[in-house]
Coordinates of C-alpha atoms and ligand atoms in Angstrom, one line a residue:
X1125 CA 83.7 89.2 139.1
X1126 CA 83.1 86.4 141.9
X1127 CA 86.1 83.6 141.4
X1128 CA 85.2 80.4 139.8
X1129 CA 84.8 77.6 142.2
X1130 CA 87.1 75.0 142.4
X1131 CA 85.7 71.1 142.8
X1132 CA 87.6 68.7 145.0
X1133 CA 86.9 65.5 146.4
X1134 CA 88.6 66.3 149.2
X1135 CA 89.8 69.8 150.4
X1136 CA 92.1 70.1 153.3
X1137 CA 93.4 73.1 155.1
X1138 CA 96.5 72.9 156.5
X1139 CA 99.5 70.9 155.5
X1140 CA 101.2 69.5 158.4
X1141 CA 101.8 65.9 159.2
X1142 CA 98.1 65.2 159.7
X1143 CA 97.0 67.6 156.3
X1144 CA 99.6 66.0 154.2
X1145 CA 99.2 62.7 154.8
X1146 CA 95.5 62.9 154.6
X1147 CA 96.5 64.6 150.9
X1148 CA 98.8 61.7 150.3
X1149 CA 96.4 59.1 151.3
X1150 CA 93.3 60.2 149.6
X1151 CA 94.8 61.0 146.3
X1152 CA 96.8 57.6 146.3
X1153 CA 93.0 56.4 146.7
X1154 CA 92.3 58.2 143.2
X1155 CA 90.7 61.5 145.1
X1156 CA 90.9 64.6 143.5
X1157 CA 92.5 66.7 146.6
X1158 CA 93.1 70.3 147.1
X1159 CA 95.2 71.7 149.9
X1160 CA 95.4 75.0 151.3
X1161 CA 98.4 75.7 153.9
X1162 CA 99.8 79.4 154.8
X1163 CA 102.9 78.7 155.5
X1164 CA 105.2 75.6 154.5
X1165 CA 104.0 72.1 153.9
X1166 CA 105.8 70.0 156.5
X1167 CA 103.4 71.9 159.4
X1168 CA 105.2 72.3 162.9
X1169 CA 106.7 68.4 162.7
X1170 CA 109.3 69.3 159.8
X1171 CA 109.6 73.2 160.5
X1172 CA 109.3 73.8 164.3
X1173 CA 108.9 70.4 166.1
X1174 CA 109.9 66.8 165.6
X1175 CA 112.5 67.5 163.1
X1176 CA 114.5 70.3 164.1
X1177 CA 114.1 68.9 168.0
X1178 CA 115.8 65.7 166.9
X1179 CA 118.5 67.0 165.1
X1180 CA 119.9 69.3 168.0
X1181 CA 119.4 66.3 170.2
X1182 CA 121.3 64.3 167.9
X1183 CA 124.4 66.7 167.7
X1184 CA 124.3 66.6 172.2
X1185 CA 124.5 62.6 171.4
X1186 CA 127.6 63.6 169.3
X1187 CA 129.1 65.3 171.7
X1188 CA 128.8 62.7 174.3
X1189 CA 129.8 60.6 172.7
X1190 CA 133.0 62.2 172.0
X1191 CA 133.0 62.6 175.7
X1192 CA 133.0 59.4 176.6
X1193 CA 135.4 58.3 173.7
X1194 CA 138.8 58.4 175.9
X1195 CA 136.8 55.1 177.4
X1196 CA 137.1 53.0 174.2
X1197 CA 140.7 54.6 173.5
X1198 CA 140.2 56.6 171.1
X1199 CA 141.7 59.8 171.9
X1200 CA 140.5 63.6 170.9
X1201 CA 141.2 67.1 172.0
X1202 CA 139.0 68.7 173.4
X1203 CA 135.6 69.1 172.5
X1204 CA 134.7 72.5 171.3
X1205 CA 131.1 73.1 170.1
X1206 CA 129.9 75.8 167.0
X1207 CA 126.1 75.4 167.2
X1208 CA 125.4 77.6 164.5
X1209 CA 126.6 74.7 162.2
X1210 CA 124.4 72.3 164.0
X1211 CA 121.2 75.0 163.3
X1212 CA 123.2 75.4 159.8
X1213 CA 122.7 71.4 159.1
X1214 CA 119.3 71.1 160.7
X1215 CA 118.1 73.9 158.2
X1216 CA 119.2 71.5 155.5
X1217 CA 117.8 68.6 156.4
X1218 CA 114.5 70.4 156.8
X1219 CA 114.9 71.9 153.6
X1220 CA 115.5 68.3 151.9
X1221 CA 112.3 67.4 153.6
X1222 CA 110.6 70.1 152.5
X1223 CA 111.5 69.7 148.6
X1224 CA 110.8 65.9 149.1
X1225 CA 107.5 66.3 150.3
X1226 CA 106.4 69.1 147.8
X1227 CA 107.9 67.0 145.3
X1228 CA 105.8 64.1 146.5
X1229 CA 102.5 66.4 146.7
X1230 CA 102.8 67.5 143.1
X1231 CA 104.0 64.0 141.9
X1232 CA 100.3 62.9 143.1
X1233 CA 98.6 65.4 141.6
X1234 CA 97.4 67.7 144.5
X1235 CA 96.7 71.2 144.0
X1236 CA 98.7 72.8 146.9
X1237 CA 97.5 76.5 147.2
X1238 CA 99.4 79.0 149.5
X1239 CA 97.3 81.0 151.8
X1240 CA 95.4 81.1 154.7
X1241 CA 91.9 78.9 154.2
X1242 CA 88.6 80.0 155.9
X1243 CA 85.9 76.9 155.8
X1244 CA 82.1 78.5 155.2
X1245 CA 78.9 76.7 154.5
X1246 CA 78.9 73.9 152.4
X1247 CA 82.1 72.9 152.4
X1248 CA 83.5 75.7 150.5
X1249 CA 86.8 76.7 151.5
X1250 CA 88.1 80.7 150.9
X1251 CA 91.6 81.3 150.4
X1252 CA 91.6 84.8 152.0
X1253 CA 95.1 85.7 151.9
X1254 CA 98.8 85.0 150.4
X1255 CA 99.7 84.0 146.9
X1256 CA 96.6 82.3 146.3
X1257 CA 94.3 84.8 148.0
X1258 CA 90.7 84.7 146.3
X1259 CA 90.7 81.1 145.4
X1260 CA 87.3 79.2 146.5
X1261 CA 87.8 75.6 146.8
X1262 CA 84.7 73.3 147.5
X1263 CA 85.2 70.1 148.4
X1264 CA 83.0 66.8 148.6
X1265 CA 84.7 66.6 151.8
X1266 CA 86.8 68.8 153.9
X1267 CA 89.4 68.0 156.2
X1268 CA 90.5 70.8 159.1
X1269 CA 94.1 70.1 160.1
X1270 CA 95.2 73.4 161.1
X1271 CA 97.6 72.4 163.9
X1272 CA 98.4 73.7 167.1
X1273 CA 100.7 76.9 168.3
X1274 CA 102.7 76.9 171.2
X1275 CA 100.9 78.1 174.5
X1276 CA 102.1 81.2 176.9
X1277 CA 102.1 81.8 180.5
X1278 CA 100.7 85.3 182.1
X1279 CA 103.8 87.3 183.3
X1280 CA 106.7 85.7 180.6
X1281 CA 106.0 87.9 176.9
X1282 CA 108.2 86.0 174.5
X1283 CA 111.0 88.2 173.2
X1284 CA 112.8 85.6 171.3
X1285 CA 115.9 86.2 173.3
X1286 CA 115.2 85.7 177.0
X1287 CA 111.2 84.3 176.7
X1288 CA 111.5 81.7 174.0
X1289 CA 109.3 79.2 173.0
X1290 CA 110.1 75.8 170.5
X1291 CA 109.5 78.2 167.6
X1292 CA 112.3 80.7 168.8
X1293 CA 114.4 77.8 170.5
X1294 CA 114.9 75.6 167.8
X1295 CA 116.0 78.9 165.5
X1296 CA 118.6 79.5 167.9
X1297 CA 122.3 79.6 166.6
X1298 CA 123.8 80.0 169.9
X1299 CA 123.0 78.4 173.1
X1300 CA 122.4 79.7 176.7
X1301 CA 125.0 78.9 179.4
X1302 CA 122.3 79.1 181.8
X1303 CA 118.2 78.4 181.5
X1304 CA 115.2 77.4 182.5
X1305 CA 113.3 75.2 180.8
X1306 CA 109.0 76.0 182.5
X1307 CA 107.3 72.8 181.6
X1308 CA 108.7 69.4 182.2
X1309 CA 106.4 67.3 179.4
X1310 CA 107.7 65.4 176.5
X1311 CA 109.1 68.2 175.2
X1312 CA 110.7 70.3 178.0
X1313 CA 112.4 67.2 178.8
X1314 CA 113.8 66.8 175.5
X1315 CA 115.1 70.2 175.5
X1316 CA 116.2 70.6 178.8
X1317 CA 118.2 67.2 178.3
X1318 CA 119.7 68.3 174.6
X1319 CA 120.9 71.5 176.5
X1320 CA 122.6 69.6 179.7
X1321 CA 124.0 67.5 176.9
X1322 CA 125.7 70.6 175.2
X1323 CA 126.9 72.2 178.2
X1324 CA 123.9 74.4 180.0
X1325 CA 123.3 74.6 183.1
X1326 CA 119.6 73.6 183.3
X1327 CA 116.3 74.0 185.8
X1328 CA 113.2 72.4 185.3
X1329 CA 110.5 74.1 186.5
X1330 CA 107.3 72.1 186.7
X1331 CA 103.7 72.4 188.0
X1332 CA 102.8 69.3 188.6
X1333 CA 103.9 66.5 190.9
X1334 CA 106.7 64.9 188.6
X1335 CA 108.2 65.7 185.1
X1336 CA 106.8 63.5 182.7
X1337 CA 103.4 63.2 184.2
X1338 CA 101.2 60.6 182.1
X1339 CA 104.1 57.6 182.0
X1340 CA 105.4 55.1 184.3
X1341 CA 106.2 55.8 187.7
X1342 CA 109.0 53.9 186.9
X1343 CA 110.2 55.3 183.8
X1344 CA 109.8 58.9 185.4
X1345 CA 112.2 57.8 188.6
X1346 CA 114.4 56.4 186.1
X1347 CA 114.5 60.0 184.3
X1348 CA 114.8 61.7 187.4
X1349 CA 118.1 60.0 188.3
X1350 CA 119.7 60.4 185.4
X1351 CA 118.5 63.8 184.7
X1352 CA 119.9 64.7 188.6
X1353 CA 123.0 62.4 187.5
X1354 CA 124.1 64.8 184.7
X1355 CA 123.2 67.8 187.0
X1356 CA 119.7 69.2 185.4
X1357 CA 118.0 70.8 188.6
X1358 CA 114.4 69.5 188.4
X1359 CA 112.1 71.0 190.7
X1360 CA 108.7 69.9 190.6
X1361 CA 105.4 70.9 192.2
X1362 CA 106.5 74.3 191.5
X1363 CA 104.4 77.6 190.6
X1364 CA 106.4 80.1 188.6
X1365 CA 104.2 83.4 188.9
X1366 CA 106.3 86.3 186.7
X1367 CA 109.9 87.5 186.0
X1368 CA 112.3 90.3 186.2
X1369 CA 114.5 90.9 183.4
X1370 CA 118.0 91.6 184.2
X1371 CA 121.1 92.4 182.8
X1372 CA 121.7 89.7 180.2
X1373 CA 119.0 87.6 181.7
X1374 CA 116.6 87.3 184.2
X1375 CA 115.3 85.9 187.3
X1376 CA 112.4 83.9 187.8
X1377 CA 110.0 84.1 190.8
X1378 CA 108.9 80.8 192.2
X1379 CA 105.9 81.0 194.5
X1380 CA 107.1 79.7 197.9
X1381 CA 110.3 79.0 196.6
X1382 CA 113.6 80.3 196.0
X1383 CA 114.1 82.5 192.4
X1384 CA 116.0 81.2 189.4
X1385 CA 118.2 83.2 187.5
X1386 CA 118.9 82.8 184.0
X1387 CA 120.0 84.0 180.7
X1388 CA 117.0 81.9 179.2
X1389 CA 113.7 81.0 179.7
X1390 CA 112.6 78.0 177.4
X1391 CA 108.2 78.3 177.8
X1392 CA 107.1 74.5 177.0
X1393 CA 103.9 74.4 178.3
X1394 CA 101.5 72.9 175.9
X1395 CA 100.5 73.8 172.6
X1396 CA 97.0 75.2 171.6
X1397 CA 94.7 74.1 168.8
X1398 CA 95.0 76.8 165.8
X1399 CA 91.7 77.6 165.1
X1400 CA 91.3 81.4 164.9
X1401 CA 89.4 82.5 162.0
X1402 CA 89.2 79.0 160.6
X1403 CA 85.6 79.0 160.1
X1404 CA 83.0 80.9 158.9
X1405 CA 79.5 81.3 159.2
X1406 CA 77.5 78.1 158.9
X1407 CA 79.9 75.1 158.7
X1408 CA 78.2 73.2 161.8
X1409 CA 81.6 72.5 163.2
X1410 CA 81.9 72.4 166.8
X1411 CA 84.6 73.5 169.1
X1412 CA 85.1 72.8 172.2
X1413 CA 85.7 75.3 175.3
X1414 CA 89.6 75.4 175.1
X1415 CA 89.0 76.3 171.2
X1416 CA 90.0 72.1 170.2
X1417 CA 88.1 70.7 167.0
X1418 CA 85.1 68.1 168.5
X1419 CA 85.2 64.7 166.2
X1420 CA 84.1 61.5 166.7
X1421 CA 86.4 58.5 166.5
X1422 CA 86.0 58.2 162.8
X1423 CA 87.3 61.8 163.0
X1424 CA 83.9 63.6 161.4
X1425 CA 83.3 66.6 163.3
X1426 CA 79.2 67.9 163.8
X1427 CA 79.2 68.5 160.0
X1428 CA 79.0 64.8 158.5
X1429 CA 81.2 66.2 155.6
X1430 CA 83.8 67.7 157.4
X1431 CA 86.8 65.9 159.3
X1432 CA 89.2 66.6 161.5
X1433 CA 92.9 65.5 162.6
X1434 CA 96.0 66.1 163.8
X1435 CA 96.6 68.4 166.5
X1436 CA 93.6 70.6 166.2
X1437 CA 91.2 68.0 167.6
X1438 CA 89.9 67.9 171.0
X1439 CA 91.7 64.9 172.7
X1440 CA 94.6 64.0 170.2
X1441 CA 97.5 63.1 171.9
X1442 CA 99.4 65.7 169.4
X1443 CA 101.9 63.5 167.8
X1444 CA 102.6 63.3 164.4
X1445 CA 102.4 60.0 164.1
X1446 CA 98.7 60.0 165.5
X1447 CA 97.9 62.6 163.2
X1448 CA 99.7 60.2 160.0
X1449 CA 97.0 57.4 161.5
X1450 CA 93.5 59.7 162.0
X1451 CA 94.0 61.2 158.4
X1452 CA 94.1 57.5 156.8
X1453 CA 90.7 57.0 159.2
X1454 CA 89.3 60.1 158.0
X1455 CA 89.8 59.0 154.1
X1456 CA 89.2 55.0 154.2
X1457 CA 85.4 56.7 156.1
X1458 CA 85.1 59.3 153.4
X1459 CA 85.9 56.1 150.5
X1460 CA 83.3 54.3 153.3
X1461 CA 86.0 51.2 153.7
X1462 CA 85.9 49.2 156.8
X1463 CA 88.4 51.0 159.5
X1464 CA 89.5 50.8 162.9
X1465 CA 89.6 54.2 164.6
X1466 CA 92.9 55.3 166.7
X1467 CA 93.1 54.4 169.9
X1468 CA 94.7 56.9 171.9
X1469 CA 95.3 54.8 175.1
X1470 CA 97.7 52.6 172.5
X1471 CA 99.2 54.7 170.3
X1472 CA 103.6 55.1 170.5
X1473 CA 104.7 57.7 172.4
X1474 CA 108.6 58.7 172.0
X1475 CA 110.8 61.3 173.5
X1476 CA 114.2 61.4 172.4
X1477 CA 116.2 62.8 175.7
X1478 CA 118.7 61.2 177.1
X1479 CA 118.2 58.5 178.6
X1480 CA 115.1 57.9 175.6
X1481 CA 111.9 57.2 177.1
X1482 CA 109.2 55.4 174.8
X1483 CA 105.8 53.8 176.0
X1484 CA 102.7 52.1 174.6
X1485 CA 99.5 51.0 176.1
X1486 CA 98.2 51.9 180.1
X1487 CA 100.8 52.6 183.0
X1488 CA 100.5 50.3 185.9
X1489 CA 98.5 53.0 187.5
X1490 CA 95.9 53.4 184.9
X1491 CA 95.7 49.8 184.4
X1492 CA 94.8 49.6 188.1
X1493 CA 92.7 53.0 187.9
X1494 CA 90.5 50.5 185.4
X1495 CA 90.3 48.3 187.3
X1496 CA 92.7 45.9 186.3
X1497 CA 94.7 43.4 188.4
X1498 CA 97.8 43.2 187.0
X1499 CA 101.2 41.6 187.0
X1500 CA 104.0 43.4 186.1
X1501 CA 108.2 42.6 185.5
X1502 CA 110.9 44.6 185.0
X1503 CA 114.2 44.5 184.0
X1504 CA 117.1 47.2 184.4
X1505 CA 119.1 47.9 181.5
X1506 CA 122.1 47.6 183.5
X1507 CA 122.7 43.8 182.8
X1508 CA 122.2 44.1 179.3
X1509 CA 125.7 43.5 177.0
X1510 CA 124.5 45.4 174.5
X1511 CA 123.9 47.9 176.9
X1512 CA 127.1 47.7 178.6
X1513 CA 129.0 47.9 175.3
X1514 CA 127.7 51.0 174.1
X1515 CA 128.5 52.3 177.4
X1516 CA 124.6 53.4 178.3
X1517 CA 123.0 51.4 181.1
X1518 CA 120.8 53.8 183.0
X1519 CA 117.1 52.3 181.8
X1520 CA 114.4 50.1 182.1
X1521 CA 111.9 47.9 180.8
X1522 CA 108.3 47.7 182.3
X1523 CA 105.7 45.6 181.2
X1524 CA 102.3 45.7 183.0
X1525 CA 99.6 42.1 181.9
X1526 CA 96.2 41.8 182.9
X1527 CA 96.4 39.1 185.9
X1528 CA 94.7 35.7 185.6
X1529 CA 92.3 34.3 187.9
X1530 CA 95.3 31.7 188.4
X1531 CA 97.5 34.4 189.0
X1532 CA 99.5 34.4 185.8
X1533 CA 99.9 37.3 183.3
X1534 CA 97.6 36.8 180.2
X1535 CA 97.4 40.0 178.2
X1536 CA 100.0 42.8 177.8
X1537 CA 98.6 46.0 178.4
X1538 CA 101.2 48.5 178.8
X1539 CA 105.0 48.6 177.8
X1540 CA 107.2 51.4 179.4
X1541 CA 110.9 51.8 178.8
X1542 CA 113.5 54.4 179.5
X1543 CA 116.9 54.2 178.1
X1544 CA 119.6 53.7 174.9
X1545 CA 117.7 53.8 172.0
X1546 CA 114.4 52.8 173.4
X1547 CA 112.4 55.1 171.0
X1548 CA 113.6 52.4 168.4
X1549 CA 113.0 49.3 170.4
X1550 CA 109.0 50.1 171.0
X1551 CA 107.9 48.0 167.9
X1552 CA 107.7 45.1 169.2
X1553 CA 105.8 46.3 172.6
X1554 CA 103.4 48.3 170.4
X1555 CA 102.4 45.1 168.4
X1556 CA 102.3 43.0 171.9
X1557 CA 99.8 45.6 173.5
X1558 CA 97.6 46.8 170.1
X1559 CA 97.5 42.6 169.4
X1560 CA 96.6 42.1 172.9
X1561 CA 99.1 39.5 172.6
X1562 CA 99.5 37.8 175.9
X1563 CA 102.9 37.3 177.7
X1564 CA 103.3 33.6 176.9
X1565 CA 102.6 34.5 173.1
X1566 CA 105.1 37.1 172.9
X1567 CA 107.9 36.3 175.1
X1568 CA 108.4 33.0 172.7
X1569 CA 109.8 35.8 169.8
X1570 CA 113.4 35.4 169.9
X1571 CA 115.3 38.7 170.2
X1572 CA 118.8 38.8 168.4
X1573 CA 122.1 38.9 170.7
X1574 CA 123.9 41.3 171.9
X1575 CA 121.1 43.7 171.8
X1576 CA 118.8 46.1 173.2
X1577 CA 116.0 44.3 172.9
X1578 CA 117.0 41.6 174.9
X1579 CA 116.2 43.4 178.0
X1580 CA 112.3 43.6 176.2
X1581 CA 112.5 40.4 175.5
X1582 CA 114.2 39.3 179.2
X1583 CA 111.1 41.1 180.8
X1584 CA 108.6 38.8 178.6
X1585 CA 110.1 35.9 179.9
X1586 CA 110.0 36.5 183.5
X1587 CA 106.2 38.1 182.5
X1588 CA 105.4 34.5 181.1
X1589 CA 106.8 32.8 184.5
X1590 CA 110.3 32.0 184.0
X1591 CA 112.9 34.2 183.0
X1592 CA 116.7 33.5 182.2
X1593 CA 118.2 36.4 184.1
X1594 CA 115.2 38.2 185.2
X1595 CA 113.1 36.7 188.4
Ligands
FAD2747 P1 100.8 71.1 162.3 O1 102.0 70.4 162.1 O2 100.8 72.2 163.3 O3 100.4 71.7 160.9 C1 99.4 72.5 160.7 C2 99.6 73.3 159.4 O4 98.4 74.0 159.1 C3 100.7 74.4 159.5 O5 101.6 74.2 158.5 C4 100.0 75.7 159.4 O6 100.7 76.7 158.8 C5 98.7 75.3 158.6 N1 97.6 76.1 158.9 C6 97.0 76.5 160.1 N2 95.9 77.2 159.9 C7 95.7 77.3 158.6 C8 94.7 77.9 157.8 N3 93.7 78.5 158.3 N4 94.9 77.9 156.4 C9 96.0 77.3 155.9 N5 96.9 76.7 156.6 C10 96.8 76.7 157.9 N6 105.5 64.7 167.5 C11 105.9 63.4 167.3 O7 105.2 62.5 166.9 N7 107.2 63.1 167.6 C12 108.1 64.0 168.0 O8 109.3 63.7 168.3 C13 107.7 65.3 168.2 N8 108.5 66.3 168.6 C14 108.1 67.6 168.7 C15 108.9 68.6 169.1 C16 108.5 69.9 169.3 C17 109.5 70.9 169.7 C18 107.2 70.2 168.9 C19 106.7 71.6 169.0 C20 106.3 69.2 168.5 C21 106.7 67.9 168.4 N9 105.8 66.9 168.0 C22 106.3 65.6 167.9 C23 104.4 67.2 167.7 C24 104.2 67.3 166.2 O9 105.0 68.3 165.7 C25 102.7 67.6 166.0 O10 101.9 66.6 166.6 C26 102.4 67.6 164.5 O11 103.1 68.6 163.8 C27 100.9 68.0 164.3 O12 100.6 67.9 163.0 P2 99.3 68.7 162.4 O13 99.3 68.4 160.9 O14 98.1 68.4 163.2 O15 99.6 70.2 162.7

């Protein structure tokens, strides 16, 4: 006997930041919402990405910090590190998360079921394996938020022991005394840095120009200092074409270039969209040549009745964050409120290495690439008390204005920093630049003293025309 259909409002598939918080939203809205996801509710973010990543790079800020402690006078012995109670602690705060969030899913009412969805023709959504296997949800409305996997190279199989990727890396207990981390982005960056931290000897082995492409020239010559300071070999511009396992490790071939031999090799080269055998016949979905979700910027993909966000669509920056932000788009369109859709040229970018980077709106090179003229001030964290007290001064501030026919800078359109605790400093720019504030109107905010933000708020003054310590 056929299964009864199920009738949501809203179905969504996949229960990751974008799923969940699409769940969250549209049931707070009085929706009736299913939700399908095949593995855990939390998605990559609180299993595999954000979370975990954080918390290692949290216990290499520990460690420095113990480090550095014999400069304040406080004296310890030695520093001796067990990682496996660092991947020990990190499982529990994931699974607090985890309970949380389930907890907060069933306390609004959501049907969660637990298998892998497939969406068919209209809108009806086949649970086809797992607990829940059989179960046909049809929704009003269906949301796709299937995520995205980690991507490959040709030549490097992941093992899990010597070939990892983000999902083996972060499950690791022990860590490598040598490796290579092939991808310098947001995320090879934060690795590569969390290792130097905890005592690896680390390459960098990137294909384009510079680490970090896509921020501030600045910010990325800031990184590269400090990276080279603390002895991460960074060698960009580079084509890695295979590898030869070894005794214990391997070595890496570098085409034109000298090998690199290591016990591990950390592949952080992008992530693909999830997509395989998420739809069926007949759901007028489209997806794109590199297998992304197509959606418009009120997230609806081809069919009018199903959305799409997160990670799996064509374009996102794939941030959590981003994802939170297109599900609430995709609902307040379904509920047909008034809504203004992401932009992805503005959105918060953070990456938690050391020093932090954190950005928001165009670099001075886009801004110019649009054809803007622009004005731009700086400031070094260097001068900064704050910055001296805490003992962390390699940084910067950047902020890039739209110039004025009489020269001036009138509206902010990009803040870049690099430094202490930048990724919780970007507020402020991310207001100025998303509302279009212009220097004058932000730089007379007061910033409290000592701190961090001073150097923010330094670099608005000297934006406006006249800064205290900044020229
Ligand atoms: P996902 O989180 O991938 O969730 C998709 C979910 O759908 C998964 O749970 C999956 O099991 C489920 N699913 C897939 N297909 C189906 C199906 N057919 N049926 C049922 N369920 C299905 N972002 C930040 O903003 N800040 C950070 O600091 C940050 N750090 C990161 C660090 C690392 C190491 C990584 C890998 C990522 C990081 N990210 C960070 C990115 C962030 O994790 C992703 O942008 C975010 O998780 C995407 O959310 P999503 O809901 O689109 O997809």
């Amino acid at each position: 006997m056929a299964n009864e259909v199920q009738q949501f409002d809203v179905v969504v598939i996949g229960g990751g930041p974008g799923g969940y918080a699409a769940a969250l939203y549209a049931a707070a809205a009085g929706l009736s919402v299913g939700l399908v996801e095949r593995d855990k509710v939390g998605g990559t973010c609180l299993h595999r990405g954000c979370v975990p990543a954080k918390e290692f790079l949290e216990t290499a800020h520990v460690r420095r910090t113990i480090e550095h402690a014999a400069e304040f006078g406080i004296n310890t012995k030695g520093v001796s590190v067990d990682f496996a109670v660092s991947q020990a602690r990190k499982n529990e705060i994931v699974d607090r998360l985890h309970k949380g969030l389930s907890g907060l899913l069933k306390g609004r009412k959501i049907t969660v079921f637990e298998g892998t969805a497939r969406l068919d023709a209209d809108q009806t959504v086949n649970v086809i394996d797992g607990t829940d296997a059989g179960v046909v949800a049809k929704g009003t409305n269906v949301i796709l938020a299937s995520g995205s996997v980690p991507r490959t190279l040709p030549g490097f199989d992941v093992d899990g022991t010597v070939v990892v990727t983000s999902d083996e890396f972060l499950d690791l207990s022990v860590l490598p005394a040598t490796a290579a981390v092939i991808g310098g982005g947001a995320i090879g960056c934060e690795f590569a840095s969390m290792l130097a931290d905890m005592g690896t000897e680390v390459t960098i082995l990137e294909g384009l120009p510079t680490i970090l492409a896509g921020c501030d020239a600045e910010v990325v010559s800031v990184m590269q200092r400090a990276f080279k300071k603390r002895g991460i070999a960074v060698r960009a511009g580079v084509t890695v074409t295979g590898h030869t396992p070894g005794k214990g490790g391997t070595t890496i071939q570098v085409e034109g270039g000298d090998d690199v031999k290591v016990d591990m090799v950390v592949l952080s080269v992008g992530r693909r969209a999830r997509t395989e055998g998420l739809l069926g016949e007949g759901t007028g979905v489209e997806i794109n040549e590199r297998g992304f979700v197509v959606a418009d910027s009120y997230q609806r993909t081809a069919n009018a009745n199903v959305f799409a966000v997160g990670d799996v669509v064509a374009n996102s920056p794939q941030l959590a964050h981003v994802g939170f932000a297109e599900a609430i788009v995709a609902i307040k369109t379904i509920l047909g409120e008034p809504v203004v859709p992401v932009d992805y040229d503005r959105v918060p970018w953070a990456i938690y290495s050391n020093p932090e980077v954190a950005f928001c709106g165009l670099t001075e090179a886009a801004a110019k690439e649009k054809g803007y003229d622009v004005v731009v001030k700086k400031d070094p964290f260097g001068g900064n008390s704050r910055a001296q007290i805490i003992g962390e001064t390699d940084g910067v501030v950047k902020i890039v204005a739209e110039k004025r026919a009489d020269g001036t800078a009138g509206q902010i359109l990009g803040v870049h920093m690099a430094g202490p605790w930048v990724t919780e400093q970007l507020g402020a720019g991310y207001f100025a630049v998303n509302w279009e504030a212009t220097a004058e109107e932000a730089a007379a905010l007061i910033q409290p003293h000592p701190s961090l933000s001073e150097t923010f708020g330094e670099t608005l003054l000297a934006l406006a025309g006249r800064g205290l310590h900044v020229g």
